[in-house]
């Protein structure tokens, strides 16, 4: 935890945003320790997410953090919890929160500057492998391609942030 706090303290000084904060931030996931899944509890994962997202809010300023979940950030059916945290921190509007709850924490935000952050799919979502005869059983890939196509059609810039497990899983 101390290393993470030190990094968050250093970033504004290095980026010359101590007095202004960031307009927005992208976080690519993996808040939770990399212990084996059988050693993690739902309470532990939710506690870690709650305190670290609060820390981000306090140290990075008022701009939204567009977070993707890493392969260690989820606990079975934990997506409502993280979506509610993003809402609580005022990082996502209501429509994006509902998308996150429906699409395993994937969402899209249409920003005023034409950027559309679209965090989504991560390879360790075990729900994606329930029915291997359907390559998109969760609908996450369809959601992602539809959102990116919509951004392109509107002349916006789509930005995709995903968390993937390393080679050894």
mmCIF file of C-alpha atoms in Angstrom:
data_model
loop_
_atom_site.group_PDB
_atom_site.id
_atom_site.type_symbol
_atom_site.label_atom_id
_atom_site.label_comp_id
_atom_site.label_asym_id
_atom_site.label_seq_id
_atom_site.Cartn_x
_atom_site.Cartn_y
_atom_site.Cartn_z
ATOM 1 C CA UNK A 1 0.000 0.000 0.000
ATOM 2 C CA UNK A 2 2.820 2.405 0.861
ATOM 3 C CA UNK A 3 4.304 2.108 -2.634
ATOM 4 C CA UNK A 4 0.932 2.891 -4.214
ATOM 5 C CA UNK A 5 0.438 5.940 -1.999
ATOM 6 C CA UNK A 6 3.953 7.165 -2.806
ATOM 7 C CA UNK A 7 3.249 6.819 -6.541
ATOM 8 C CA UNK A 8 -0.050 8.702 -6.230
ATOM 9 C CA UNK A 9 1.722 11.461 -4.287
ATOM 10 C CA UNK A 10 4.441 11.734 -6.924
ATOM 11 C CA UNK A 11 2.229 11.784 -10.031
ATOM 12 C CA UNK A 12 0.693 15.274 -9.541
ATOM 13 C CA UNK A 13 4.115 16.773 -8.768
ATOM 14 C CA UNK A 14 5.667 15.163 -11.841
ATOM 15 C CA UNK A 15 2.728 16.109 -14.087
ATOM 16 C CA UNK A 16 2.512 19.681 -12.701
ATOM 17 C CA UNK A 17 -1.106 19.182 -11.637
ATOM 18 C CA UNK A 18 -0.735 19.680 -7.881
ATOM 19 C CA UNK A 19 -3.039 22.716 -7.907
ATOM 20 C CA UNK A 20 -5.385 21.681 -10.705
ATOM 21 C CA UNK A 21 -5.799 17.913 -10.523
ATOM 22 C CA UNK A 22 -6.306 15.868 -13.655
ATOM 23 C CA UNK A 23 -9.152 16.476 -16.099
ATOM 24 C CA UNK A 24 -9.502 12.679 -16.274
ATOM 25 C CA UNK A 25 -7.468 9.537 -15.641
ATOM 26 C CA UNK A 26 -7.374 6.050 -17.143
ATOM 27 C CA UNK A 27 -6.693 3.158 -14.777
ATOM 28 C CA UNK A 28 -5.965 -0.193 -16.372
ATOM 29 C CA UNK A 29 -6.800 -2.469 -13.472
ATOM 30 C CA UNK A 30 -5.352 -4.838 -10.920
ATOM 31 C CA UNK A 31 -5.973 -3.139 -7.585
ATOM 32 C CA UNK A 32 -6.225 -6.381 -5.650
ATOM 33 C CA UNK A 33 -3.265 -8.501 -4.535
ATOM 34 C CA UNK A 34 -2.234 -11.258 -6.883
ATOM 35 C CA UNK A 35 -2.958 -14.093 -4.467
ATOM 36 C CA UNK A 36 -4.554 -17.291 -5.708
ATOM 37 C CA UNK A 37 -8.315 -16.921 -6.138
ATOM 38 C CA UNK A 38 -9.015 -19.470 -3.412
ATOM 39 C CA UNK A 39 -7.151 -17.207 -0.953
ATOM 40 C CA UNK A 40 -9.291 -14.129 -1.685
ATOM 41 C CA UNK A 41 -12.685 -13.415 -0.194
ATOM 42 C CA UNK A 42 -15.434 -11.250 -1.602
ATOM 43 C CA UNK A 43 -15.139 -8.955 1.440
ATOM 44 C CA UNK A 44 -11.396 -8.543 0.904
ATOM 45 C CA UNK A 45 -11.779 -7.679 -2.789
ATOM 46 C CA UNK A 46 -14.627 -5.221 -2.142
ATOM 47 C CA UNK A 47 -12.725 -3.589 0.739
ATOM 48 C CA UNK A 48 -9.608 -3.170 -1.416
ATOM 49 C CA UNK A 49 -11.591 -1.663 -4.285
ATOM 50 C CA UNK A 50 -13.450 0.707 -1.965
ATOM 51 C CA UNK A 51 -10.407 2.111 -0.197
ATOM 52 C CA UNK A 52 -8.227 2.368 -3.294
ATOM 53 C CA UNK A 53 -10.852 4.078 -5.474
ATOM 54 C CA UNK A 54 -11.380 6.518 -2.595
ATOM 55 C CA UNK A 55 -7.621 7.073 -2.487
ATOM 56 C CA UNK A 56 -7.587 7.754 -6.244
ATOM 57 C CA UNK A 57 -10.351 10.332 -5.808
ATOM 58 C CA UNK A 58 -8.515 12.086 -2.979
ATOM 59 C CA UNK A 59 -5.098 12.137 -4.628
ATOM 60 C CA UNK A 60 -5.779 12.581 -8.343
ATOM 61 C CA UNK A 61 -8.332 15.379 -8.125
ATOM 62 C CA UNK A 62 -11.897 15.834 -9.191
ATOM 63 C CA UNK A 63 -11.714 14.509 -12.749
ATOM 64 C CA UNK A 64 -13.218 11.100 -13.481
ATOM 65 C CA UNK A 65 -11.151 7.927 -13.376
ATOM 66 C CA UNK A 66 -12.098 5.594 -16.222
ATOM 67 C CA UNK A 67 -11.233 2.227 -14.728
ATOM 68 C CA UNK A 68 -10.975 -1.149 -16.382
ATOM 69 C CA UNK A 69 -10.959 -4.259 -14.254
ATOM 70 C CA UNK A 70 -7.850 -6.373 -14.266
ATOM 71 C CA UNK A 71 -7.860 -10.114 -13.860
ATOM 72 C CA UNK A 72 -7.427 -9.745 -10.076
ATOM 73 C CA UNK A 73 -10.073 -7.047 -9.551
ATOM 74 C CA UNK A 74 -13.185 -9.146 -9.694
ATOM 75 C CA UNK A 75 -14.860 -11.552 -7.443
ATOM 76 C CA UNK A 76 -17.699 -13.671 -8.786
ATOM 77 C CA UNK A 77 -20.577 -11.370 -9.721
ATOM 78 C CA UNK A 78 -18.859 -8.335 -8.185
ATOM 79 C CA UNK A 79 -19.693 -6.024 -11.086
ATOM 80 C CA UNK A 80 -22.554 -4.197 -9.377
ATOM 81 C CA UNK A 81 -20.191 -3.284 -6.543
ATOM 82 C CA UNK A 82 -17.553 -1.667 -8.756
ATOM 83 C CA UNK A 83 -20.190 0.098 -10.856
ATOM 84 C CA UNK A 84 -21.713 1.516 -7.670
ATOM 85 C CA UNK A 85 -18.258 2.663 -6.523
ATOM 86 C CA UNK A 86 -17.691 4.468 -9.819
ATOM 87 C CA UNK A 87 -21.082 6.140 -9.378
ATOM 88 C CA UNK A 88 -20.311 7.033 -5.746
ATOM 89 C CA UNK A 89 -17.025 8.672 -6.759
ATOM 90 C CA UNK A 90 -18.962 10.576 -9.474
ATOM 91 C CA UNK A 91 -16.749 9.151 -12.203
ATOM 92 C CA UNK A 92 -19.562 7.754 -14.358
ATOM 93 C CA UNK A 93 -23.003 9.029 -15.294
ATOM 94 C CA UNK A 94 -26.028 6.850 -14.530
ATOM 95 C CA UNK A 95 -26.273 5.412 -18.049
ATOM 96 C CA UNK A 96 -22.654 4.209 -17.952
ATOM 97 C CA UNK A 97 -23.199 2.688 -14.495
ATOM 98 C CA UNK A 98 -26.140 0.692 -15.849
ATOM 99 C CA UNK A 99 -24.030 -0.507 -18.806
ATOM 100 C CA UNK A 100 -21.296 -1.597 -16.393
ATOM 101 C CA UNK A 101 -23.791 -3.602 -14.353
ATOM 102 C CA UNK A 102 -25.203 -5.248 -17.467
ATOM 103 C CA UNK A 103 -21.940 -5.938 -19.304
ATOM 104 C CA UNK A 104 -19.585 -7.308 -16.616
ATOM 105 C CA UNK A 105 -18.123 -3.852 -15.806
ATOM 106 C CA UNK A 106 -17.824 -2.758 -19.444
ATOM 107 C CA UNK A 107 -19.187 0.710 -20.148
ATOM 108 C CA UNK A 108 -18.903 3.676 -22.478
ATOM 109 C CA UNK A 109 -18.798 7.371 -21.690
ATOM 110 C CA UNK A 110 -19.356 9.976 -24.389
ATOM 111 C CA UNK A 111 -17.207 12.923 -23.371
ATOM 112 C CA UNK A 112 -17.675 16.494 -24.601
ATOM 113 C CA UNK A 113 -14.260 16.393 -26.311
ATOM 114 C CA UNK A 114 -15.344 13.468 -28.525
ATOM 115 C CA UNK A 115 -13.333 10.831 -26.677
ATOM 116 C CA UNK A 116 -15.277 7.703 -25.766
ATOM 117 C CA UNK A 117 -13.474 5.679 -23.111
ATOM 118 C CA UNK A 118 -14.717 2.091 -23.346
ATOM 119 C CA UNK A 119 -13.145 -0.129 -20.686
ATOM 120 C CA UNK A 120 -14.284 -3.690 -20.899
ATOM 121 C CA UNK A 121 -13.409 -7.305 -21.544
ATOM 122 C CA UNK A 122 -10.692 -9.032 -19.584
ATOM 123 C CA UNK A 123 -9.487 -12.506 -20.382
ATOM 124 C CA UNK A 124 -9.923 -13.946 -16.887
ATOM 125 C CA UNK A 125 -13.680 -13.418 -16.781
ATOM 126 C CA UNK A 126 -14.663 -17.054 -16.365
ATOM 127 C CA UNK A 127 -18.223 -16.312 -17.497
ATOM 128 C CA UNK A 128 -16.837 -15.902 -21.024
ATOM 129 C CA UNK A 129 -15.947 -19.595 -21.152
ATOM 130 C CA UNK A 130 -19.222 -21.164 -20.003
ATOM 131 C CA UNK A 131 -20.361 -22.133 -23.487
ATOM 132 C CA UNK A 132 -17.403 -22.526 -25.816
ATOM 133 C CA UNK A 133 -19.692 -23.079 -28.828
ATOM 134 C CA UNK A 134 -20.630 -19.403 -28.532
ATOM 135 C CA UNK A 135 -17.522 -17.190 -28.777
ATOM 136 C CA UNK A 136 -19.326 -14.284 -27.054
ATOM 137 C CA UNK A 137 -21.582 -15.873 -24.446
ATOM 138 C CA UNK A 138 -21.493 -12.768 -22.229
ATOM 139 C CA UNK A 139 -22.126 -10.333 -25.083
ATOM 140 C CA UNK A 140 -19.087 -8.305 -24.055
ATOM 141 C CA UNK A 141 -17.362 -8.467 -27.420
ATOM 142 C CA UNK A 142 -20.562 -7.433 -29.236
ATOM 143 C CA UNK A 143 -20.963 -4.555 -26.787
ATOM 144 C CA UNK A 144 -17.380 -3.454 -27.373
ATOM 145 C CA UNK A 145 -17.541 -3.624 -31.173
ATOM 146 C CA UNK A 146 -20.911 -1.839 -31.237
ATOM 147 C CA UNK A 147 -19.588 0.991 -29.041
ATOM 148 C CA UNK A 148 -16.405 1.429 -31.058
ATOM 149 C CA UNK A 149 -18.372 1.389 -34.334
ATOM 150 C CA UNK A 150 -20.812 3.956 -32.940
ATOM 151 C CA UNK A 151 -17.900 6.225 -31.999
ATOM 152 C CA UNK A 152 -16.396 5.889 -35.472
ATOM 153 C CA UNK A 153 -19.741 6.581 -37.160
ATOM 154 C CA UNK A 154 -20.149 9.754 -35.082
ATOM 155 C CA UNK A 155 -16.611 10.951 -35.828
ATOM 156 C CA UNK A 156 -15.604 10.471 -32.196
ATOM 157 C CA UNK A 157 -12.439 8.810 -30.974
ATOM 158 C CA UNK A 158 -12.977 5.437 -29.340
ATOM 159 C CA UNK A 159 -10.554 4.430 -26.617
ATOM 160 C CA UNK A 160 -10.493 0.823 -25.476
ATOM 161 C CA UNK A 161 -8.954 -0.148 -22.130
ATOM 162 C CA UNK A 162 -8.832 -3.807 -21.199
ATOM 163 C CA UNK A 163 -7.101 -5.958 -18.619
ATOM 164 C CA UNK A 164 -5.519 -9.218 -19.736
ATOM 165 C CA UNK A 165 -3.875 -11.881 -17.657
ATOM 166 C CA UNK A 166 -0.183 -12.432 -18.207
ATOM 167 C CA UNK A 167 1.022 -15.444 -20.148
ATOM 168 C CA UNK A 168 1.029 -17.760 -17.159
ATOM 169 C CA UNK A 169 -2.536 -16.759 -16.179
#
